[in-house]
Amino acid sequence: MRKCSKIRQVHLRPNAADIVRHFQHYNEVTCRRLPLHQFGFRKAHSTIQKCHRLTDIINKALDDQQYCSAIFLDVSQAFDKVWHQGLLLKIKQTLPPAYFNLLKSYLQNRHLVTTYNNGNSPPFPMLSGVHQGSIFGPLLCTIYTADIPQSNKTILSTFADETAITTTHSGPTLASANLQGHLRTVENWTLKWRLKTNETKCSHLTFTLRRGHCPPLYISHTVVPQAETVKYLGLHSDKRLTWKDHVKTNRKQLDLKTRQIYWLIGKHPSYRWKTSFSSIKWC
């Protein structure tokens, strides 16, 4: 008997998911109720539009010789921490009653059973968590975090559970003060809805062409690490937005992929490519 090297959750409720899979109107109704700062699971929105929006904000601050203070939040186990009762409350407030009743039956009466050495544990009720690989999981997590607090002094940008908050000011102290004020409201919101922000994995970066950095930020009395570069949605950004780290990282990945196909094209592709291509063609 082969031993399992990985453990995956198995949910035995395909009926509701199969029914709603065919409701094309469901996604349209839900997406219309998502906030404008959310770029995930919305029509004509993707990581490209999200990165363009964030880059435009930073470029404008650099052109105006200002400080753009940005924090990139890391929510610990965002999908696993979705509180079912809180999610149902938000669904009831935002979606039509028909969708609420269907999703309520999808979430309630779930139990977790662990199997080890042909033995099963007693069923344990699941009061939180949505399946990240399911049809509903990402969308339900987005609905749950849709009411994250906003501020008129900062700009909030989200893609699914990836969150970035930026603010621009001519003074570094005021820039950090505006961002810190917004972080306090977000911290209270996470406590209310039983979410957890991993302070040590968050990143604080000051985008500017001037000298110095913005003062540090705090989450739960813990200093958020300040960084010179940050990776967000696949883009590596530095404080001057030169894209050097992004080009360097992608060049390394390209070189690695090229070495992996040396057996096909050889170390001198210009010399052996025609021969290799002809072999493939005849096969």
PDB file of C-alpha atoms in Angstrom:
ATOM      1  CA  MET A   1       0.000   0.000   0.000  1.00  0.00           C
ATOM      2  CA  ARG A   2       1.358   3.421  -0.931  1.00  0.00           C
ATOM      3  CA  LYS A   3       1.681   6.014   1.759  1.00  0.00           C
ATOM      4  CA  CYS A   4       0.118   9.423   1.247  1.00  0.00           C
ATOM      5  CA  SER A   5       2.627  12.257   1.263  1.00  0.00           C
ATOM      6  CA  LYS A   6       0.055  15.035   1.289  1.00  0.00           C
ATOM      7  CA  ILE A   7      -3.202  15.670   3.099  1.00  0.00           C
ATOM      8  CA  ARG A   8      -6.063  17.421   1.332  1.00  0.00           C
ATOM      9  CA  GLN A   9      -9.493  18.363   2.572  1.00  0.00           C
ATOM     10  CA  VAL A  10     -12.350  16.513   0.877  1.00  0.00           C
ATOM     11  CA  HIS A  11     -15.756  18.163   0.910  1.00  0.00           C
ATOM     12  CA  LEU A  12     -18.755  16.010   0.021  1.00  0.00           C
ATOM     13  CA  ARG A  13     -21.234  18.664  -1.002  1.00  0.00           C
ATOM     14  CA  PRO A  14     -21.124  19.019  -4.759  1.00  0.00           C
ATOM     15  CA  ASN A  15     -24.857  19.596  -5.229  1.00  0.00           C
ATOM     16  CA  ALA A  16     -25.022  23.296  -4.392  1.00  0.00           C
ATOM     17  CA  ALA A  17     -21.822  23.985  -6.289  1.00  0.00           C
ATOM     18  CA  ASP A  18     -23.067  22.115  -9.363  1.00  0.00           C
ATOM     19  CA  ILE A  19     -26.348  23.996  -9.328  1.00  0.00           C
ATOM     20  CA  VAL A  20     -24.846  27.446  -8.999  1.00  0.00           C
ATOM     21  CA  ARG A  21     -22.171  26.598 -11.581  1.00  0.00           C
ATOM     22  CA  HIS A  22     -24.898  26.926 -14.218  1.00  0.00           C
ATOM     23  CA  PHE A  23     -26.264  30.210 -12.877  1.00  0.00           C
ATOM     24  CA  GLN A  24     -24.408  32.748 -14.997  1.00  0.00           C
ATOM     25  CA  HIS A  25     -26.408  35.520 -13.418  1.00  0.00           C
ATOM     26  CA  TYR A  26     -24.956  34.640 -10.013  1.00  0.00           C
ATOM     27  CA  ASN A  27     -21.493  36.006 -10.756  1.00  0.00           C
ATOM     28  CA  GLU A  28     -22.915  39.144 -12.336  1.00  0.00           C
ATOM     29  CA  VAL A  29     -25.031  39.908  -9.293  1.00  0.00           C
ATOM     30  CA  THR A  30     -22.167  39.223  -6.895  1.00  0.00           C
ATOM     31  CA  CYS A  31     -19.519  41.180  -8.812  1.00  0.00           C
ATOM     32  CA  ARG A  32     -21.732  44.269  -8.910  1.00  0.00           C
ATOM     33  CA  ARG A  33     -21.655  44.268  -5.110  1.00  0.00           C
ATOM     34  CA  LEU A  34     -17.879  44.066  -4.785  1.00  0.00           C
ATOM     35  CA  PRO A  35     -16.084  47.322  -3.880  1.00  0.00           C
ATOM     36  CA  LEU A  36     -14.223  49.266  -6.554  1.00  0.00           C
ATOM     37  CA  HIS A  37     -10.855  48.644  -4.878  1.00  0.00           C
ATOM     38  CA  GLN A  38     -11.309  44.884  -5.401  1.00  0.00           C
ATOM     39  CA  PHE A  39      -9.763  43.744  -8.701  1.00  0.00           C
ATOM     40  CA  GLY A  40     -10.288  40.021  -8.197  1.00  0.00           C
ATOM     41  CA  PHE A  41     -13.290  38.130  -9.644  1.00  0.00           C
ATOM     42  CA  ARG A  42     -14.635  41.182 -11.479  1.00  0.00           C
ATOM     43  CA  LYS A  43     -15.294  41.480 -15.180  1.00  0.00           C
ATOM     44  CA  ALA A  44     -12.547  43.300 -17.127  1.00  0.00           C
ATOM     45  CA  HIS A  45     -10.345  43.347 -14.011  1.00  0.00           C
ATOM     46  CA  SER A  46      -7.163  41.371 -13.470  1.00  0.00           C
ATOM     47  CA  THR A  47      -3.702  41.601 -11.930  1.00  0.00           C
ATOM     48  CA  ILE A  48      -2.618  43.706 -14.929  1.00  0.00           C
ATOM     49  CA  GLN A  49      -5.151  46.464 -14.223  1.00  0.00           C
ATOM     50  CA  LYS A  50      -4.352  46.242 -10.522  1.00  0.00           C
ATOM     51  CA  CYS A  51      -0.598  46.659 -11.118  1.00  0.00           C
ATOM     52  CA  HIS A  52      -1.209  49.531 -13.542  1.00  0.00           C
ATOM     53  CA  ARG A  53      -3.295  51.346 -10.928  1.00  0.00           C
ATOM     54  CA  LEU A  54      -0.667  50.945  -8.236  1.00  0.00           C
ATOM     55  CA  THR A  55       2.159  51.932 -10.588  1.00  0.00           C
ATOM     56  CA  ASP A  56       0.314  55.075 -11.687  1.00  0.00           C
ATOM     57  CA  ILE A  57      -0.075  56.159  -8.051  1.00  0.00           C
ATOM     58  CA  ILE A  58       3.636  55.676  -7.382  1.00  0.00           C
ATOM     59  CA  ASN A  59       4.730  57.354 -10.618  1.00  0.00           C
ATOM     60  CA  LYS A  60       2.635  60.418  -9.866  1.00  0.00           C
ATOM     61  CA  ALA A  61       4.252  60.728  -6.436  1.00  0.00           C
ATOM     62  CA  LEU A  62       7.723  60.425  -7.974  1.00  0.00           C
ATOM     63  CA  ASP A  63       6.916  63.059 -10.607  1.00  0.00           C
ATOM     64  CA  ASP A  64       5.685  65.450  -7.900  1.00  0.00           C
ATOM     65  CA  GLN A  65       8.779  64.830  -5.743  1.00  0.00           C
ATOM     66  CA  GLN A  66       6.645  63.474  -2.919  1.00  0.00           C
ATOM     67  CA  TYR A  67       6.788  60.502  -0.572  1.00  0.00           C
ATOM     68  CA  CYS A  68       4.554  57.549  -1.361  1.00  0.00           C
ATOM     69  CA  SER A  69       4.333  55.366   1.733  1.00  0.00           C
ATOM     70  CA  ALA A  70       2.938  51.909   0.997  1.00  0.00           C
ATOM     71  CA  ILE A  71       2.212  48.879   3.143  1.00  0.00           C
ATOM     72  CA  PHE A  72       1.563  45.415   1.754  1.00  0.00           C
ATOM     73  CA  LEU A  73      -0.474  43.350   4.194  1.00  0.00           C
ATOM     74  CA  ASP A  74      -0.206  39.609   4.738  1.00  0.00           C
ATOM     75  CA  VAL A  75      -3.364  38.029   6.160  1.00  0.00           C
ATOM     76  CA  SER A  76      -2.580  34.713   7.830  1.00  0.00           C
ATOM     77  CA  GLN A  77      -4.575  31.819   6.343  1.00  0.00           C
ATOM     78  CA  ALA A  78      -7.181  34.138   4.869  1.00  0.00           C
ATOM     79  CA  PHE A  79      -9.344  31.350   3.412  1.00  0.00           C
ATOM     80  CA  ASP A  80      -9.150  29.208   6.536  1.00  0.00           C
ATOM     81  CA  LYS A  81     -10.106  32.100   8.833  1.00  0.00           C
ATOM     82  CA  VAL A  82     -13.409  32.986   7.135  1.00  0.00           C
ATOM     83  CA  TRP A  83     -15.910  32.851  10.000  1.00  0.00           C
ATOM     84  CA  HIS A  84     -19.113  31.195   8.747  1.00  0.00           C
ATOM     85  CA  GLN A  85     -21.566  33.129  10.906  1.00  0.00           C
ATOM     86  CA  GLY A  86     -19.957  36.427   9.967  1.00  0.00           C
ATOM     87  CA  LEU A  87     -19.915  35.429   6.295  1.00  0.00           C
ATOM     88  CA  LEU A  88     -23.596  34.523   6.337  1.00  0.00           C
ATOM     89  CA  LEU A  89     -24.405  37.880   7.919  1.00  0.00           C
ATOM     90  CA  LYS A  90     -22.566  39.709   5.139  1.00  0.00           C
ATOM     91  CA  ILE A  91     -24.170  37.544   2.445  1.00  0.00           C
ATOM     92  CA  LYS A  92     -27.612  38.336   3.870  1.00  0.00           C
ATOM     93  CA  GLN A  93     -26.837  42.059   3.753  1.00  0.00           C
ATOM     94  CA  THR A  94     -25.455  42.101   0.207  1.00  0.00           C
ATOM     95  CA  LEU A  95     -27.039  39.295  -1.863  1.00  0.00           C
ATOM     96  CA  PRO A  96     -30.674  38.456  -2.690  1.00  0.00           C
ATOM     97  CA  PRO A  97     -32.490  36.036  -0.348  1.00  0.00           C
ATOM     98  CA  ALA A  98     -32.378  33.186  -2.866  1.00  0.00           C
ATOM     99  CA  TYR A  99     -28.594  33.226  -2.897  1.00  0.00           C
ATOM    100  CA  PHE A 100     -28.438  33.527   0.883  1.00  0.00           C
ATOM    101  CA  ASN A 101     -30.520  30.374   1.436  1.00  0.00           C
ATOM    102  CA  LEU A 102     -28.453  28.408  -1.068  1.00  0.00           C
ATOM    103  CA  LEU A 103     -25.097  29.479   0.367  1.00  0.00           C
ATOM    104  CA  LYS A 104     -26.355  28.915   3.904  1.00  0.00           C
ATOM    105  CA  SER A 105     -27.043  25.256   3.088  1.00  0.00           C
ATOM    106  CA  TYR A 106     -23.622  25.065   1.445  1.00  0.00           C
ATOM    107  CA  LEU A 107     -21.781  26.313   4.560  1.00  0.00           C
ATOM    108  CA  GLN A 108     -23.731  24.858   7.469  1.00  0.00           C
ATOM    109  CA  ASN A 109     -23.423  21.407   9.039  1.00  0.00           C
ATOM    110  CA  ARG A 110     -19.884  20.799   7.836  1.00  0.00           C
ATOM    111  CA  HIS A 111     -17.662  18.465   9.825  1.00  0.00           C
ATOM    112  CA  LEU A 112     -13.996  17.601   9.754  1.00  0.00           C
ATOM    113  CA  VAL A 113     -12.775  14.008  10.115  1.00  0.00           C
ATOM    114  CA  THR A 114      -9.114  12.992  10.280  1.00  0.00           C
ATOM    115  CA  THR A 115      -8.027   9.550   9.088  1.00  0.00           C
ATOM    116  CA  TYR A 116      -4.736   8.037  10.235  1.00  0.00           C
ATOM    117  CA  ASN A 117      -3.600   4.376  10.198  1.00  0.00           C
ATOM    118  CA  ASN A 118      -7.073   3.122   9.263  1.00  0.00           C
ATOM    119  CA  GLY A 119      -8.559   5.015  12.176  1.00  0.00           C
ATOM    120  CA  ASN A 120     -11.011   7.918  12.032  1.00  0.00           C
ATOM    121  CA  SER A 121     -11.367  10.729  14.528  1.00  0.00           C
ATOM    122  CA  PRO A 122     -14.791  11.830  15.775  1.00  0.00           C
ATOM    123  CA  PRO A 123     -16.487  14.432  13.540  1.00  0.00           C
ATOM    124  CA  PHE A 124     -15.530  17.964  14.468  1.00  0.00           C
ATOM    125  CA  PRO A 125     -17.788  20.865  13.409  1.00  0.00           C
ATOM    126  CA  MET A 126     -16.185  23.351  11.018  1.00  0.00           C
ATOM    127  CA  LEU A 127     -17.133  26.879  12.069  1.00  0.00           C
ATOM    128  CA  SER A 128     -14.718  28.674   9.748  1.00  0.00           C
ATOM    129  CA  GLY A 129     -12.890  28.256   6.474  1.00  0.00           C
ATOM    130  CA  VAL A 130     -13.754  28.077   2.786  1.00  0.00           C
ATOM    131  CA  HIS A 131     -12.064  25.809   0.258  1.00  0.00           C
ATOM    132  CA  GLN A 132      -9.566  27.757  -1.809  1.00  0.00           C
ATOM    133  CA  GLY A 133      -9.759  25.346  -4.743  1.00  0.00           C
ATOM    134  CA  SER A 134     -13.559  25.186  -4.873  1.00  0.00           C
ATOM    135  CA  ILE A 135     -15.965  27.155  -7.034  1.00  0.00           C
ATOM    136  CA  PHE A 136     -17.230  29.299  -4.171  1.00  0.00           C
ATOM    137  CA  GLY A 137     -14.084  29.617  -2.036  1.00  0.00           C
ATOM    138  CA  PRO A 138     -12.313  32.646  -3.571  1.00  0.00           C
ATOM    139  CA  LEU A 139     -15.576  34.508  -4.151  1.00  0.00           C
ATOM    140  CA  LEU A 140     -16.857  33.902  -0.617  1.00  0.00           C
ATOM    141  CA  CYS A 141     -13.534  35.072   0.819  1.00  0.00           C
ATOM    142  CA  THR A 142     -13.801  38.233  -1.294  1.00  0.00           C
ATOM    143  CA  ILE A 143     -17.325  38.916  -0.030  1.00  0.00           C
ATOM    144  CA  TYR A 144     -16.150  38.385   3.536  1.00  0.00           C
ATOM    145  CA  THR A 145     -13.366  40.985   3.203  1.00  0.00           C
ATOM    146  CA  ALA A 146     -15.291  43.432   0.996  1.00  0.00           C
ATOM    147  CA  ASP A 147     -16.122  45.770   3.894  1.00  0.00           C
ATOM    148  CA  ILE A 148     -12.503  46.370   4.903  1.00  0.00           C
ATOM    149  CA  PRO A 149     -12.315  49.996   6.164  1.00  0.00           C
ATOM    150  CA  GLN A 150     -11.234  52.748   3.793  1.00  0.00           C
ATOM    151  CA  SER A 151      -9.870  56.243   4.398  1.00  0.00           C
ATOM    152  CA  ASN A 152     -10.034  59.489   2.450  1.00  0.00           C
ATOM    153  CA  LYS A 153      -6.329  60.051   3.156  1.00  0.00           C
ATOM    154  CA  THR A 154      -5.138  56.733   1.698  1.00  0.00           C
ATOM    155  CA  ILE A 155      -5.781  54.525  -1.333  1.00  0.00           C
ATOM    156  CA  LEU A 156      -6.793  50.916  -0.743  1.00  0.00           C
ATOM    157  CA  SER A 157      -6.092  48.286  -3.403  1.00  0.00           C
ATOM    158  CA  THR A 158      -7.048  44.626  -3.132  1.00  0.00           C
ATOM    159  CA  PHE A 159      -6.881  41.541  -5.315  1.00  0.00           C
ATOM    160  CA  ALA A 160      -8.598  38.636  -3.562  1.00  0.00           C
ATOM    161  CA  ASP A 161      -6.740  38.546  -0.206  1.00  0.00           C
ATOM    162  CA  GLU A 162      -3.726  40.564  -1.470  1.00  0.00           C
ATOM    163  CA  THR A 163      -3.993  44.028   0.100  1.00  0.00           C
ATOM    164  CA  ALA A 164      -1.949  47.184  -0.458  1.00  0.00           C
ATOM    165  CA  ILE A 165      -2.515  50.597   1.127  1.00  0.00           C
ATOM    166  CA  THR A 166      -0.745  53.715  -0.164  1.00  0.00           C
ATOM    167  CA  THR A 167      -0.670  57.375   0.739  1.00  0.00           C
ATOM    168  CA  THR A 168       1.166  60.336  -0.777  1.00  0.00           C
ATOM    169  CA  HIS A 169       2.433  63.485   0.919  1.00  0.00           C
ATOM    170  CA  SER A 170       5.245  65.989   0.620  1.00  0.00           C
ATOM    171  CA  GLY A 171       6.332  65.209   4.191  1.00  0.00           C
ATOM    172  CA  PRO A 172       7.390  61.715   5.269  1.00  0.00           C
ATOM    173  CA  THR A 173       6.049  62.129   8.810  1.00  0.00           C
ATOM    174  CA  LEU A 174       2.544  63.064   7.679  1.00  0.00           C
ATOM    175  CA  ALA A 175       2.567  60.288   5.104  1.00  0.00           C
ATOM    176  CA  SER A 176       3.238  57.696   7.796  1.00  0.00           C
ATOM    177  CA  ALA A 177       0.707  59.321  10.134  1.00  0.00           C
ATOM    178  CA  ASN A 178      -2.047  59.027   7.518  1.00  0.00           C
ATOM    179  CA  LEU A 179      -1.141  55.410   6.846  1.00  0.00           C
ATOM    180  CA  GLN A 180      -0.919  54.568  10.554  1.00  0.00           C
ATOM    181  CA  GLY A 181      -4.392  55.985  11.150  1.00  0.00           C
ATOM    182  CA  HIS A 182      -5.822  53.734   8.467  1.00  0.00           C
ATOM    183  CA  LEU A 183      -3.971  50.717   9.860  1.00  0.00           C
ATOM    184  CA  ARG A 184      -5.630  51.204  13.256  1.00  0.00           C
ATOM    185  CA  THR A 185      -9.096  50.930  11.718  1.00  0.00           C
ATOM    186  CA  VAL A 186      -8.025  47.869   9.723  1.00  0.00           C
ATOM    187  CA  GLU A 187      -6.612  46.278  12.874  1.00  0.00           C
ATOM    188  CA  ASN A 188      -9.900  46.796  14.737  1.00  0.00           C
ATOM    189  CA  TRP A 189     -11.766  45.367  11.753  1.00  0.00           C
ATOM    190  CA  THR A 190      -9.643  42.201  11.695  1.00  0.00           C
ATOM    191  CA  LEU A 191     -10.246  41.667  15.401  1.00  0.00           C
ATOM    192  CA  LYS A 192     -13.993  42.047  14.943  1.00  0.00           C
ATOM    193  CA  TRP A 193     -14.186  39.539  12.100  1.00  0.00           C
ATOM    194  CA  ARG A 194     -11.654  37.062  13.559  1.00  0.00           C
ATOM    195  CA  LEU A 195      -8.913  37.610  10.996  1.00  0.00           C
ATOM    196  CA  LYS A 196      -5.189  37.773  11.739  1.00  0.00           C
ATOM    197  CA  THR A 197      -2.548  39.931  10.125  1.00  0.00           C
ATOM    198  CA  ASN A 198       0.982  38.527  10.131  1.00  0.00           C
ATOM    199  CA  GLU A 199       2.958  41.639  11.104  1.00  0.00           C
ATOM    200  CA  THR A 200       6.374  40.136  10.432  1.00  0.00           C
ATOM    201  CA  LYS A 201       5.441  39.180   6.847  1.00  0.00           C
ATOM    202  CA  CYS A 202       3.972  42.565   5.966  1.00  0.00           C
ATOM    203  CA  SER A 203       6.201  45.023   4.102  1.00  0.00           C
ATOM    204  CA  HIS A 204       6.504  48.795   4.402  1.00  0.00           C
ATOM    205  CA  LEU A 205       8.152  50.566   1.484  1.00  0.00           C
ATOM    206  CA  THR A 206       8.733  54.258   0.805  1.00  0.00           C
ATOM    207  CA  PHE A 207       8.647  55.196  -2.869  1.00  0.00           C
ATOM    208  CA  THR A 208      10.476  58.468  -3.436  1.00  0.00           C
ATOM    209  CA  LEU A 209      13.302  60.126  -5.357  1.00  0.00           C
ATOM    210  CA  ARG A 210      14.250  62.124  -2.271  1.00  0.00           C
ATOM    211  CA  ARG A 211      16.458  61.071   0.597  1.00  0.00           C
ATOM    212  CA  GLY A 212      15.228  59.308   3.686  1.00  0.00           C
ATOM    213  CA  HIS A 213      12.330  57.043   4.514  1.00  0.00           C
ATOM    214  CA  CYS A 214       8.947  57.491   6.093  1.00  0.00           C
ATOM    215  CA  PRO A 215       8.779  56.728   9.835  1.00  0.00           C
ATOM    216  CA  PRO A 216       7.991  53.099  10.756  1.00  0.00           C
ATOM    217  CA  LEU A 217       4.476  51.716  11.008  1.00  0.00           C
ATOM    218  CA  TYR A 218       3.030  49.512  13.737  1.00  0.00           C
ATOM    219  CA  ILE A 219       0.494  46.685  13.770  1.00  0.00           C
ATOM    220  CA  SER A 220      -0.472  45.306  17.188  1.00  0.00           C
ATOM    221  CA  HIS A 221       2.455  47.231  18.728  1.00  0.00           C
ATOM    222  CA  THR A 222       4.853  45.431  16.370  1.00  0.00           C
ATOM    223  CA  VAL A 223       7.022  47.327  13.899  1.00  0.00           C
ATOM    224  CA  VAL A 224       6.241  46.476  10.284  1.00  0.00           C
ATOM    225  CA  PRO A 225       9.518  45.549   8.518  1.00  0.00           C
ATOM    226  CA  GLN A 226      10.768  48.232   6.148  1.00  0.00           C
ATOM    227  CA  ALA A 227      12.015  46.974   2.799  1.00  0.00           C
ATOM    228  CA  GLU A 228      13.938  48.319  -0.173  1.00  0.00           C
ATOM    229  CA  THR A 229      12.034  46.103  -2.612  1.00  0.00           C
ATOM    230  CA  VAL A 230       8.725  44.267  -2.508  1.00  0.00           C
ATOM    231  CA  LYS A 231       7.057  41.577  -4.588  1.00  0.00           C
ATOM    232  CA  TYR A 232       3.372  42.178  -5.153  1.00  0.00           C
ATOM    233  CA  LEU A 233       1.251  40.247  -7.655  1.00  0.00           C
ATOM    234  CA  GLY A 234       4.378  39.050  -9.423  1.00  0.00           C
ATOM    235  CA  LEU A 235       5.994  42.484  -9.769  1.00  0.00           C
ATOM    236  CA  HIS A 236       9.260  43.318  -7.986  1.00  0.00           C
ATOM    237  CA  SER A 237       9.243  47.034  -7.167  1.00  0.00           C
ATOM    238  CA  ASP A 238      11.993  49.163  -5.639  1.00  0.00           C
ATOM    239  CA  LYS A 239      11.771  52.585  -3.987  1.00  0.00           C
ATOM    240  CA  ARG A 240      12.595  54.457  -7.230  1.00  0.00           C
ATOM    241  CA  LEU A 241      10.534  52.158  -9.445  1.00  0.00           C
ATOM    242  CA  THR A 242      13.470  51.326 -11.715  1.00  0.00           C
ATOM    243  CA  TRP A 243      12.363  47.684 -12.238  1.00  0.00           C
ATOM    244  CA  LYS A 244      15.960  46.487 -11.899  1.00  0.00           C
ATOM    245  CA  ASP A 245      15.033  43.734  -9.456  1.00  0.00           C
ATOM    246  CA  HIS A 246      12.091  42.668 -11.575  1.00  0.00           C
ATOM    247  CA  VAL A 247      14.215  42.357 -14.720  1.00  0.00           C
ATOM    248  CA  LYS A 248      17.013  40.605 -12.815  1.00  0.00           C
ATOM    249  CA  THR A 249      14.658  38.069 -11.233  1.00  0.00           C
ATOM    250  CA  ASN A 250      12.876  37.257 -14.471  1.00  0.00           C
ATOM    251  CA  ARG A 251      16.183  36.994 -16.323  1.00  0.00           C
ATOM    252  CA  LYS A 252      17.333  34.349 -13.823  1.00  0.00           C
ATOM    253  CA  GLN A 253      14.108  32.421 -14.289  1.00  0.00           C
ATOM    254  CA  LEU A 254      14.483  32.611 -18.072  1.00  0.00           C
ATOM    255  CA  ASP A 255      18.074  31.362 -17.895  1.00  0.00           C
ATOM    256  CA  LEU A 256      16.947  28.451 -15.711  1.00  0.00           C
ATOM    257  CA  LYS A 257      14.190  27.486 -18.143  1.00  0.00           C
ATOM    258  CA  THR A 258      16.634  27.751 -21.041  1.00  0.00           C
ATOM    259  CA  ARG A 259      19.106  25.395 -19.343  1.00  0.00           C
ATOM    260  CA  GLN A 260      16.313  22.889 -18.838  1.00  0.00           C
ATOM    261  CA  ILE A 261      15.817  22.555 -22.613  1.00  0.00           C
ATOM    262  CA  TYR A 262      19.502  22.393 -23.551  1.00  0.00           C
ATOM    263  CA  TRP A 263      18.941  18.722 -24.371  1.00  0.00           C
ATOM    264  CA  LEU A 264      16.579  19.910 -27.118  1.00  0.00           C
ATOM    265  CA  ILE A 265      18.213  23.033 -28.555  1.00  0.00           C
ATOM    266  CA  GLY A 266      21.784  22.603 -27.296  1.00  0.00           C
ATOM    267  CA  LYS A 267      23.960  25.304 -25.788  1.00  0.00           C
ATOM    268  CA  HIS A 268      24.206  27.009 -29.206  1.00  0.00           C
ATOM    269  CA  PRO A 269      20.599  27.214 -30.421  1.00  0.00           C
ATOM    270  CA  SER A 270      21.538  28.978 -33.662  1.00  0.00           C
ATOM    271  CA  TYR A 271      23.646  25.935 -34.688  1.00  0.00           C
ATOM    272  CA  ARG A 272      21.362  23.063 -33.695  1.00  0.00           C
ATOM    273  CA  TRP A 273      17.872  24.521 -33.793  1.00  0.00           C
ATOM    274  CA  LYS A 274      17.133  23.543 -37.406  1.00  0.00           C
ATOM    275  CA  THR A 275      18.244  19.949 -36.823  1.00  0.00           C
ATOM    276  CA  SER A 276      16.191  19.627 -33.632  1.00  0.00           C
ATOM    277  CA  PHE A 277      13.149  21.178 -35.258  1.00  0.00           C
ATOM    278  CA  SER A 278      13.387  18.805 -38.218  1.00  0.00           C
ATOM    279  CA  SER A 279      13.540  15.816 -35.874  1.00  0.00           C
ATOM    280  CA  ILE A 280      10.439  16.978 -34.048  1.00  0.00           C
ATOM    281  CA  LYS A 281       8.635  17.608 -37.312  1.00  0.00           C
ATOM    282  CA  TRP A 282       9.335  14.119 -38.651  1.00  0.00           C
ATOM    283  CA  CYS A 283       8.275  12.521 -35.374  1.00  0.00           C
TER     284      CYS A 283
END
